[in-house]
Amino acid sequence: MLSAFAPQPLVELKQRDKSKIESILTYENKLLVGLNTGTLRVYRINEDGATSEGDVETSSSSARPASAELLREIEKFSRRAIEQLAVIKEANILISLSDGYVSIHNLRSPDYELQEQLSKTKGTSVFAVTSNIFEDLSTGIPSIVSRLAVAVKRKVLFWSWQDTELSSSATEVTLTAPARTLTWASGTKILCGLNSGYVLVDVQTQAISDILSPGSLWASAAQDEARFGAIGAAGMGYVGMGSWVPKPLATKLTDGEMLLAKDVNTLFIDQDGKALDRRQIQWSTAPEAISFSYPYLLALQTPSKGLLEVRNPRTQSLLQSISLPNASRLHMPQANVSLAHSGKFLVASARCIWRMTAENYESQIDQLLEKGQLDEAISVLDMLEDALLDDREARLREVKMQKAELLFRNRRYRVSLDLFTEVAAPPERVIRLYPSVVAGPLAQKDTRIEEQAQSEFKVPKIDGTLESGHSMRPDQSDVASQGKSKAKTETRSGTPVGRAEAVDNSDTASILGRRSDSIHEASILEGKDLQVAIRELYAFLADTRRRLQNHLGTDGSLKEHVRTACAEQSGYTRSILKTFLVNPEDKADTDITQELRDTAKLVDTTLFRAYMVERPALAGSLFRIPNFCDPDVVNEKLLETGRYEDLVDFFHGKHLDRPALELLRRFGQARDVEDVPPALRGPRKTVSYLQNLPPKMIDLILEFAKWPLLEDPELGMDVFLADTENAENLPRERVLSFLQDVNPEFAVRYLEHLIEELNDMTPDFHQRLVGLYFEKLKAGDAHKRPGKWIFKNDFERRQWIDRMQQLLRSSNQYSTGKTFNLLPKDDPEFYEARAIVLSKMGNHKQALEIYVFKLKDQGKAEEYCNQVHLNQDTQVPATQSIPTRIPEESPKSIYQILLSLYLRPPSPYQPDWDSALNILSKHGSRLPASSTLELMPPSFPIKDLESYFRSRLRTGTAAVNEARVLQGLCASENQRYRAMVLLGDDQPGSNAAGRNRKVVISDERVCRVCHKRLGRSVISVFPE
């Protein structure tokens, strides 16, 4: 069992001394002992031989016991037995109970001189004192308030001291029955134990409230009398088992909790008297006294047993039983006199006094771990304060991880993994519990489990007992008795102490006997157990990934706030390593970034393995988010299971583009399509992958884009023609050269895409497209260059000619000189193209000669003239005076050139009178009269020019009329502005009066902005 306390005999009455010890009290270094003769003995406690509380290695058994030196004996302290002693140090008074009266003595007097005997306390059965710090509500000044509560029959009297001054007279509260015990719940509330139950009294308001348990342990006085027998107020009755009423006991615990005990029944309440949902303590017999010594619950059994039980108040487990012959009294130092967790209290019998000294807390935890009582170790660590242990949080975390390992080996996977998640366990430690199919190289045989399985000893349960219910013998504890030094070394280095791990009491009931042969089986996960364990592992790995993402970016670098904290705080790096690594001390000098990357790689790879074992369909979802999976492991597993699509997604997420594209090419070009997944057949998946690659990877794109172009040109060209940012930002020159080498038609489509859709104005691209058009048209004849660029039919050839002509018309970026020299003179297919190029060069006459004489297409010639005329600036400048005659158009128009070709064609062509008259009738207004008539031969009939003259006269007259109307409008507008300047605006509500506005400046008028008098200095008039 645990050695939490060690008894040290402090005072033992000599054999010839017939006195008996009735009461004890300690304060400072003094021990006061009240005897049944009324004598008070004063001892001084010498601490020289006591064990130093800060010494971790020294046990209580090896320390010399403390000694008590008798200072003096006050024989006439009281006439009768001294039943109870207490001290109020702040008021320098000693309080005693003797002969039914409470007396107050001077604490600083050597003989504790009697100051006052409280007359109101006649018939006192018990009293209680407390001291607390209160803040004055009016002044805000803190002061120490001490209170004395005295139980006198059915009344409870209260006295109070503020600092050293006794306050007003005593107050009293009347109860329904005599109070047998008094226990302060807080500075203003006291718990009174009656035969019929418990009541809570508020000292300030004098309110009394009954303590009722949910199950009504003490439902009514009648039930108690029926159970325990009736006893009167004087305590007289038949002294038999049927009439004995157990003493109502109470003690204050931590966190405002209290424990009530009557007979073998217990009840936990808070300081307001409300019952807590806690199970009862399983006492075999009613205790004589109970108390609390941080952090343990103490119960003193009857003197006949002479046992002091030490229990954990949370788990209620019995941790230690100390034999103290005939012990009947338990004395705890007052909270205001000694530290609550000093671990020193007194136990007394009628002839002897023992002082209980607490073992060092580190040693206590080690003992619990050695015995496999992990639940108790966790509970004790939870209750202890950080200052009492070296790195309490780390120790608690380690013990909880040991508990989680035991739960795991007992197939409590959900509870185990939840506990691992709660303490943020290092992922490596958790993953090692799984077989190699999940843990990979981390999976290893646990030699300690094998040794334990081979030893035929039973497995220690959570509470440290064997599965059969008997306590372990020293020779049956391979795991539970490894030695204190080994336990400390293993525990603090992160290695579990044996495999005897603890769980909560709720878990203990289900983690029962497992034989030694089942231990080895529990370490081998397979079948349904493995699937269940993997399902519970998902949540732990997801939580670990979340914690890693708080420190690592998706690129594997430390986040900025983490980098700054590591640089500014020396311990921050160590705290991170302790969270994620099993042995952070061994890697204190390593690069934290690399360690976190390795941990993230382990977590993600394990998650992938778990998916592949239990839920392969979820593996793809892991690859579509940033991850740190091991590429070799993923590649091997996915190829083994045939999940090629997931493998491609993984390669893409890890930027392993070449392996992904090689895999897609292998399956896309496979001839035996039965073994290929439908989604990977053909080039579609490759094209989609290439479209997502950035432009900087142009070499890889061009390398793997060739086979999709040859396999499916329409689909393959989407790599370069798609409406995506990546496709638009590709190096265009390299793409064009690549496509031209594969197939010039691909280059033509790419150039058309650049020019028409992306509006690329690079002259070289325009010129190259013109050249490719020409090469295609020249090579399209089968008799010239058979086997290459053959047109399917004349319609396709006509389409290419139209595309080239459209480019020549719309583009201004190609070289007209190079293009004109490129086009043959005598090929009719290129006549119109040459005319377009001549037009771009400004040679309209030569272009019209091609339309009129070579193409013999008067409609295209006229259309050409219309287009040129629209592009020219034919706007007539506005005149300042009204024209009085029809103006003469001096510039030579494009129609005049066309007319001259019809009327005076070059040799050997003949004049075309019909076409000439058609031009004169349609566009006569655009032909100057003098130059046009000069072209007419003398024999030309005048009546045929009637339409021309009408058009000229109509155009001239319209121009004169338009100028006159414009002049009139300008004059009207000028008149309106002149009137507005002179007379002001005529708009309704306007105050402006133009130049006729008058403003009177007097001597009293000031500027409304700066408030200066205007006078002769400045004159300002606002427009409104």
PDB file of C-alpha atoms in Angstrom, residues 158-355:
ATOM      1  CA  PHE A 158     -21.254  32.929  18.941  1.00  0.00           C
ATOM      2  CA  TRP A 159     -18.469  35.347  19.905  1.00  0.00           C
ATOM      3  CA  SER A 160     -16.299  37.195  17.391  1.00  0.00           C
ATOM      4  CA  TRP A 161     -12.999  39.096  17.458  1.00  0.00           C
ATOM      5  CA  GLN A 162     -11.963  41.618  14.814  1.00  0.00           C
ATOM      6  CA  ASP A 163      -8.194  41.546  14.789  1.00  0.00           C
ATOM      7  CA  THR A 164      -7.514  41.621  18.569  1.00  0.00           C
ATOM      8  CA  GLU A 165     -10.701  43.272  19.761  1.00  0.00           C
ATOM      9  CA  LEU A 166     -13.711  41.339  21.042  1.00  0.00           C
ATOM     10  CA  SER A 167     -16.804  42.458  19.174  1.00  0.00           C
ATOM     11  CA  SER A 168     -20.279  43.005  20.605  1.00  0.00           C
ATOM     12  CA  SER A 169     -21.953  40.609  22.958  1.00  0.00           C
ATOM     13  CA  ALA A 170     -22.583  36.999  22.054  1.00  0.00           C
ATOM     14  CA  THR A 171     -25.364  35.987  19.718  1.00  0.00           C
ATOM     15  CA  GLU A 172     -27.253  32.741  19.982  1.00  0.00           C
ATOM     16  CA  VAL A 173     -29.210  30.414  17.764  1.00  0.00           C
ATOM     17  CA  THR A 174     -31.647  27.802  19.018  1.00  0.00           C
ATOM     18  CA  LEU A 175     -31.707  24.390  17.370  1.00  0.00           C
ATOM     19  CA  THR A 176     -34.254  21.587  17.472  1.00  0.00           C
ATOM     20  CA  ALA A 177     -31.840  19.272  19.300  1.00  0.00           C
ATOM     21  CA  PRO A 178     -28.487  19.515  21.087  1.00  0.00           C
ATOM     22  CA  ALA A 179     -25.485  19.889  18.799  1.00  0.00           C
ATOM     23  CA  ARG A 180     -22.952  17.084  19.260  1.00  0.00           C
ATOM     24  CA  THR A 181     -20.383  18.370  16.750  1.00  0.00           C
ATOM     25  CA  LEU A 182     -19.528  21.776  15.300  1.00  0.00           C
ATOM     26  CA  THR A 183     -17.620  22.231  12.043  1.00  0.00           C
ATOM     27  CA  TRP A 184     -17.019  25.561  10.334  1.00  0.00           C
ATOM     28  CA  ALA A 185     -18.072  25.383   6.662  1.00  0.00           C
ATOM     29  CA  SER A 186     -16.852  28.914   5.919  1.00  0.00           C
ATOM     30  CA  GLY A 187     -16.098  32.114   7.739  1.00  0.00           C
ATOM     31  CA  THR A 188     -19.793  32.816   8.254  1.00  0.00           C
ATOM     32  CA  LYS A 189     -21.435  29.370   8.214  1.00  0.00           C
ATOM     33  CA  ILE A 190     -21.137  26.509  10.682  1.00  0.00           C
ATOM     34  CA  LEU A 191     -22.348  22.936  10.373  1.00  0.00           C
ATOM     35  CA  CYS A 192     -24.002  21.485  13.448  1.00  0.00           C
ATOM     36  CA  GLY A 193     -24.244  17.717  13.874  1.00  0.00           C
ATOM     37  CA  LEU A 194     -27.379  16.593  15.696  1.00  0.00           C
ATOM     38  CA  ASN A 195     -28.627  13.157  16.600  1.00  0.00           C
ATOM     39  CA  SER A 196     -31.314  13.593  13.975  1.00  0.00           C
ATOM     40  CA  GLY A 197     -29.082  14.938  11.263  1.00  0.00           C
ATOM     41  CA  TYR A 198     -27.239  18.100  10.293  1.00  0.00           C
ATOM     42  CA  VAL A 199     -28.154  21.768  10.061  1.00  0.00           C
ATOM     43  CA  LEU A 200     -26.238  24.667   8.553  1.00  0.00           C
ATOM     44  CA  VAL A 201     -26.324  27.930  10.529  1.00  0.00           C
ATOM     45  CA  ASP A 202     -25.515  31.326   9.017  1.00  0.00           C
ATOM     46  CA  VAL A 203     -23.815  33.367  11.724  1.00  0.00           C
ATOM     47  CA  GLN A 204     -24.659  36.732  10.185  1.00  0.00           C
ATOM     48  CA  THR A 205     -28.337  36.146   9.360  1.00  0.00           C
ATOM     49  CA  GLN A 206     -28.892  33.398  11.975  1.00  0.00           C
ATOM     50  CA  ALA A 207     -30.707  31.412   9.304  1.00  0.00           C
ATOM     51  CA  ILE A 208     -30.908  27.656   9.854  1.00  0.00           C
ATOM     52  CA  SER A 209     -31.177  25.213   6.956  1.00  0.00           C
ATOM     53  CA  ASP A 210     -31.473  21.442   7.140  1.00  0.00           C
ATOM     54  CA  ILE A 211     -29.058  19.243   5.212  1.00  0.00           C
ATOM     55  CA  LEU A 212     -31.024  16.738   3.166  1.00  0.00           C
ATOM     56  CA  SER A 213     -29.418  14.169   0.907  1.00  0.00           C
ATOM     57  CA  PRO A 214     -30.994  13.121  -2.380  1.00  0.00           C
ATOM     58  CA  GLY A 215     -31.757   9.729  -0.921  1.00  0.00           C
ATOM     59  CA  SER A 216     -32.690  11.150   2.490  1.00  0.00           C
ATOM     60  CA  LEU A 217     -30.009   9.360   4.468  1.00  0.00           C
ATOM     61  CA  TRP A 218     -31.415  10.991   7.542  1.00  0.00           C
ATOM     62  CA  ALA A 219     -34.975  11.420   6.342  1.00  0.00           C
ATOM     63  CA  SER A 220     -36.501  11.980   9.747  1.00  0.00           C
ATOM     64  CA  ALA A 221     -35.693  11.767  13.411  1.00  0.00           C
ATOM     65  CA  ALA A 222     -38.184   8.951  13.830  1.00  0.00           C
ATOM     66  CA  GLN A 223     -36.304   6.808  11.321  1.00  0.00           C
ATOM     67  CA  ASP A 224     -33.022   7.517  13.080  1.00  0.00           C
ATOM     68  CA  GLU A 225     -34.469   6.647  16.442  1.00  0.00           C
ATOM     69  CA  ALA A 226     -35.838   3.445  15.050  1.00  0.00           C
ATOM     70  CA  ARG A 227     -32.453   2.654  13.591  1.00  0.00           C
ATOM     71  CA  PHE A 228     -30.046   3.898  16.227  1.00  0.00           C
ATOM     72  CA  GLY A 229     -32.301   4.164  19.306  1.00  0.00           C
ATOM     73  CA  ALA A 230     -33.444   7.283  21.094  1.00  0.00           C
ATOM     74  CA  ILE A 231     -31.163   9.346  23.282  1.00  0.00           C
ATOM     75  CA  GLY A 232     -32.262  12.351  25.287  1.00  0.00           C
ATOM     76  CA  ALA A 233     -30.632  15.739  25.454  1.00  0.00           C
ATOM     77  CA  ALA A 234     -28.722  14.780  28.557  1.00  0.00           C
ATOM     78  CA  GLY A 235     -27.308  11.819  26.720  1.00  0.00           C
ATOM     79  CA  MET A 236     -28.650   9.354  29.271  1.00  0.00           C
ATOM     80  CA  GLY A 237     -30.286   6.151  28.238  1.00  0.00           C
ATOM     81  CA  TYR A 238     -29.906   2.469  28.227  1.00  0.00           C
ATOM     82  CA  VAL A 239     -26.337   1.753  27.324  1.00  0.00           C
ATOM     83  CA  GLY A 240     -26.976  -0.983  24.854  1.00  0.00           C
ATOM     84  CA  MET A 241     -26.483  -1.512  21.155  1.00  0.00           C
ATOM     85  CA  GLY A 242     -30.086  -0.698  20.458  1.00  0.00           C
ATOM     86  CA  SER A 243     -29.922   2.729  22.138  1.00  0.00           C
ATOM     87  CA  TRP A 244     -26.473   3.851  20.948  1.00  0.00           C
ATOM     88  CA  VAL A 245     -26.593   6.803  18.547  1.00  0.00           C
ATOM     89  CA  PRO A 246     -23.503   7.269  16.360  1.00  0.00           C
ATOM     90  CA  LYS A 247     -21.722  10.572  16.597  1.00  0.00           C
ATOM     91  CA  PRO A 248     -22.385  12.855  13.607  1.00  0.00           C
ATOM     92  CA  LEU A 249     -18.983  13.625  12.122  1.00  0.00           C
ATOM     93  CA  ALA A 250     -18.013  16.254   9.577  1.00  0.00           C
ATOM     94  CA  THR A 251     -14.846  17.614   8.020  1.00  0.00           C
ATOM     95  CA  LYS A 252     -14.028  20.271   5.480  1.00  0.00           C
ATOM     96  CA  LEU A 253     -12.409  19.225   2.203  1.00  0.00           C
ATOM     97  CA  THR A 254     -10.985  21.270  -0.668  1.00  0.00           C
ATOM     98  CA  ASP A 255     -12.878  23.389  -3.208  1.00  0.00           C
ATOM     99  CA  GLY A 256     -15.598  24.266  -0.703  1.00  0.00           C
ATOM    100  CA  GLU A 257     -16.691  20.649  -0.238  1.00  0.00           C
ATOM    101  CA  MET A 258     -17.528  18.948   3.065  1.00  0.00           C
ATOM    102  CA  LEU A 259     -17.969  15.340   4.101  1.00  0.00           C
ATOM    103  CA  LEU A 260     -20.666  14.266   6.557  1.00  0.00           C
ATOM    104  CA  ALA A 261     -20.420  10.861   8.229  1.00  0.00           C
ATOM    105  CA  LYS A 262     -22.868   9.159  10.524  1.00  0.00           C
ATOM    106  CA  ASP A 263     -22.284   5.543  11.353  1.00  0.00           C
ATOM    107  CA  VAL A 264     -21.195   4.029   7.994  1.00  0.00           C
ATOM    108  CA  ASN A 265     -23.233   6.491   5.908  1.00  0.00           C
ATOM    109  CA  THR A 266     -21.578   9.458   4.237  1.00  0.00           C
ATOM    110  CA  LEU A 267     -22.718  12.475   2.290  1.00  0.00           C
ATOM    111  CA  PHE A 268     -20.725  15.073   0.314  1.00  0.00           C
ATOM    112  CA  ILE A 269     -22.077  18.628   0.353  1.00  0.00           C
ATOM    113  CA  ASP A 270     -20.875  22.068  -0.670  1.00  0.00           C
ATOM    114  CA  GLN A 271     -20.405  24.954   1.732  1.00  0.00           C
ATOM    115  CA  ASP A 272     -24.021  26.036   1.123  1.00  0.00           C
ATOM    116  CA  GLY A 273     -25.342  22.688   2.310  1.00  0.00           C
ATOM    117  CA  LYS A 274     -26.362  21.308  -1.102  1.00  0.00           C
ATOM    118  CA  ALA A 275     -25.765  17.603  -1.602  1.00  0.00           C
ATOM    119  CA  LEU A 276     -23.252  16.563  -4.255  1.00  0.00           C
ATOM    120  CA  ASP A 277     -23.719  13.647  -6.586  1.00  0.00           C
ATOM    121  CA  ARG A 278     -20.980  11.483  -5.074  1.00  0.00           C
ATOM    122  CA  ARG A 279     -21.221   7.881  -3.943  1.00  0.00           C
ATOM    123  CA  GLN A 280     -20.803   6.925  -0.308  1.00  0.00           C
ATOM    124  CA  ILE A 281     -17.538   5.770   1.197  1.00  0.00           C
ATOM    125  CA  GLN A 282     -17.540   2.053   1.888  1.00  0.00           C
ATOM    126  CA  TRP A 283     -16.619   1.876   5.563  1.00  0.00           C
ATOM    127  CA  SER A 284     -16.927  -1.502   7.241  1.00  0.00           C
ATOM    128  CA  THR A 285     -17.416   0.094  10.669  1.00  0.00           C
ATOM    129  CA  ALA A 286     -18.282   3.583  11.794  1.00  0.00           C
ATOM    130  CA  PRO A 287     -15.155   5.736  12.247  1.00  0.00           C
ATOM    131  CA  GLU A 288     -14.314   7.376  15.544  1.00  0.00           C
ATOM    132  CA  ALA A 289     -13.156  10.608  13.902  1.00  0.00           C
ATOM    133  CA  ILE A 290     -12.633  11.976  10.403  1.00  0.00           C
ATOM    134  CA  SER A 291     -10.473  14.795   9.131  1.00  0.00           C
ATOM    135  CA  PHE A 292      -8.673  16.042   6.057  1.00  0.00           C
ATOM    136  CA  SER A 293      -4.941  16.439   5.541  1.00  0.00           C
ATOM    137  CA  TYR A 294      -4.231  17.795   2.090  1.00  0.00           C
ATOM    138  CA  PRO A 295      -4.871  15.970  -0.146  1.00  0.00           C
ATOM    139  CA  TYR A 296      -6.109  12.897   1.753  1.00  0.00           C
ATOM    140  CA  LEU A 297      -9.171  11.986   3.786  1.00  0.00           C
ATOM    141  CA  LEU A 298      -8.395  10.541   7.226  1.00  0.00           C
ATOM    142  CA  ALA A 299     -10.614   8.217   9.248  1.00  0.00           C
ATOM    143  CA  LEU A 300      -9.691   7.014  12.730  1.00  0.00           C
ATOM    144  CA  GLN A 301     -11.299   3.732  13.607  1.00  0.00           C
ATOM    145  CA  THR A 302     -12.420   2.755  17.092  1.00  0.00           C
ATOM    146  CA  PRO A 303      -9.736   2.418  19.779  1.00  0.00           C
ATOM    147  CA  SER A 304     -10.178  -1.318  19.784  1.00  0.00           C
ATOM    148  CA  LYS A 305      -8.936  -1.443  16.220  1.00  0.00           C
ATOM    149  CA  GLY A 306      -6.388   1.324  16.527  1.00  0.00           C
ATOM    150  CA  LEU A 307      -6.218   2.009  12.798  1.00  0.00           C
ATOM    151  CA  LEU A 308      -5.857   5.257  10.883  1.00  0.00           C
ATOM    152  CA  GLU A 309      -7.194   4.957   7.335  1.00  0.00           C
ATOM    153  CA  VAL A 310      -5.886   7.222   4.577  1.00  0.00           C
ATOM    154  CA  ARG A 311      -8.219   7.539   1.607  1.00  0.00           C
ATOM    155  CA  ASN A 312      -8.407   9.454  -1.636  1.00  0.00           C
ATOM    156  CA  PRO A 313     -11.441  11.756  -1.251  1.00  0.00           C
ATOM    157  CA  ARG A 314     -12.218  11.592  -4.966  1.00  0.00           C
ATOM    158  CA  THR A 315     -11.824   7.899  -5.713  1.00  0.00           C
ATOM    159  CA  GLN A 316     -12.540   6.918  -2.053  1.00  0.00           C
ATOM    160  CA  SER A 317      -9.931   4.186  -2.367  1.00  0.00           C
ATOM    161  CA  LEU A 318      -8.092   3.055   0.754  1.00  0.00           C
ATOM    162  CA  LEU A 319      -4.465   3.979   0.178  1.00  0.00           C
ATOM    163  CA  GLN A 320      -2.897   3.322   3.589  1.00  0.00           C
ATOM    164  CA  SER A 321      -3.777   1.801   6.967  1.00  0.00           C
ATOM    165  CA  ILE A 322      -1.601   2.855   9.876  1.00  0.00           C
ATOM    166  CA  SER A 323      -1.674   0.863  13.104  1.00  0.00           C
ATOM    167  CA  LEU A 324      -1.882   3.151  16.163  1.00  0.00           C
ATOM    168  CA  PRO A 325      -2.798   1.119  19.275  1.00  0.00           C
ATOM    169  CA  ASN A 326      -5.822   2.464  21.177  1.00  0.00           C
ATOM    170  CA  ALA A 327      -5.808   5.754  19.221  1.00  0.00           C
ATOM    171  CA  SER A 328      -8.987   7.711  19.872  1.00  0.00           C
ATOM    172  CA  ARG A 329      -8.296  11.349  19.028  1.00  0.00           C
ATOM    173  CA  LEU A 330      -7.367  13.055  15.759  1.00  0.00           C
ATOM    174  CA  HIS A 331      -6.051  16.602  15.914  1.00  0.00           C
ATOM    175  CA  MET A 332      -5.467  18.760  12.835  1.00  0.00           C
ATOM    176  CA  PRO A 333      -3.639  22.095  13.185  1.00  0.00           C
ATOM    177  CA  GLN A 334      -5.890  25.051  12.524  1.00  0.00           C
ATOM    178  CA  ALA A 335      -5.724  26.329   8.967  1.00  0.00           C
ATOM    179  CA  ASN A 336      -4.622  29.744  10.154  1.00  0.00           C
ATOM    180  CA  VAL A 337      -1.893  28.259  12.351  1.00  0.00           C
ATOM    181  CA  SER A 338      -0.190  25.852   9.931  1.00  0.00           C
ATOM    182  CA  LEU A 339      -0.207  25.353   6.190  1.00  0.00           C
ATOM    183  CA  ALA A 340      -3.092  23.277   4.926  1.00  0.00           C
ATOM    184  CA  HIS A 341      -0.727  20.920   3.123  1.00  0.00           C
ATOM    185  CA  SER A 342       2.079  20.740   5.636  1.00  0.00           C
ATOM    186  CA  GLY A 343       1.178  17.063   6.101  1.00  0.00           C
ATOM    187  CA  LYS A 344       1.730  17.101   9.885  1.00  0.00           C
ATOM    188  CA  PHE A 345      -1.057  16.271  12.304  1.00  0.00           C
ATOM    189  CA  LEU A 346      -1.439  14.489  15.619  1.00  0.00           C
ATOM    190  CA  VAL A 347      -3.107  11.268  16.675  1.00  0.00           C
ATOM    191  CA  ALA A 348      -3.512  10.447  20.361  1.00  0.00           C
ATOM    192  CA  SER A 349      -4.594   7.660  22.605  1.00  0.00           C
ATOM    193  CA  ALA A 350      -5.075   7.892  26.338  1.00  0.00           C
ATOM    194  CA  ARG A 351      -1.340   7.337  26.918  1.00  0.00           C
ATOM    195  CA  CYS A 352       0.504   8.316  23.716  1.00  0.00           C
ATOM    196  CA  ILE A 353       0.667  11.024  21.085  1.00  0.00           C
ATOM    197  CA  TRP A 354       1.923  10.384  17.561  1.00  0.00           C
ATOM    198  CA  ARG A 355       2.794  12.989  14.994  1.00  0.00           C
TER     199      ARG A 355
END
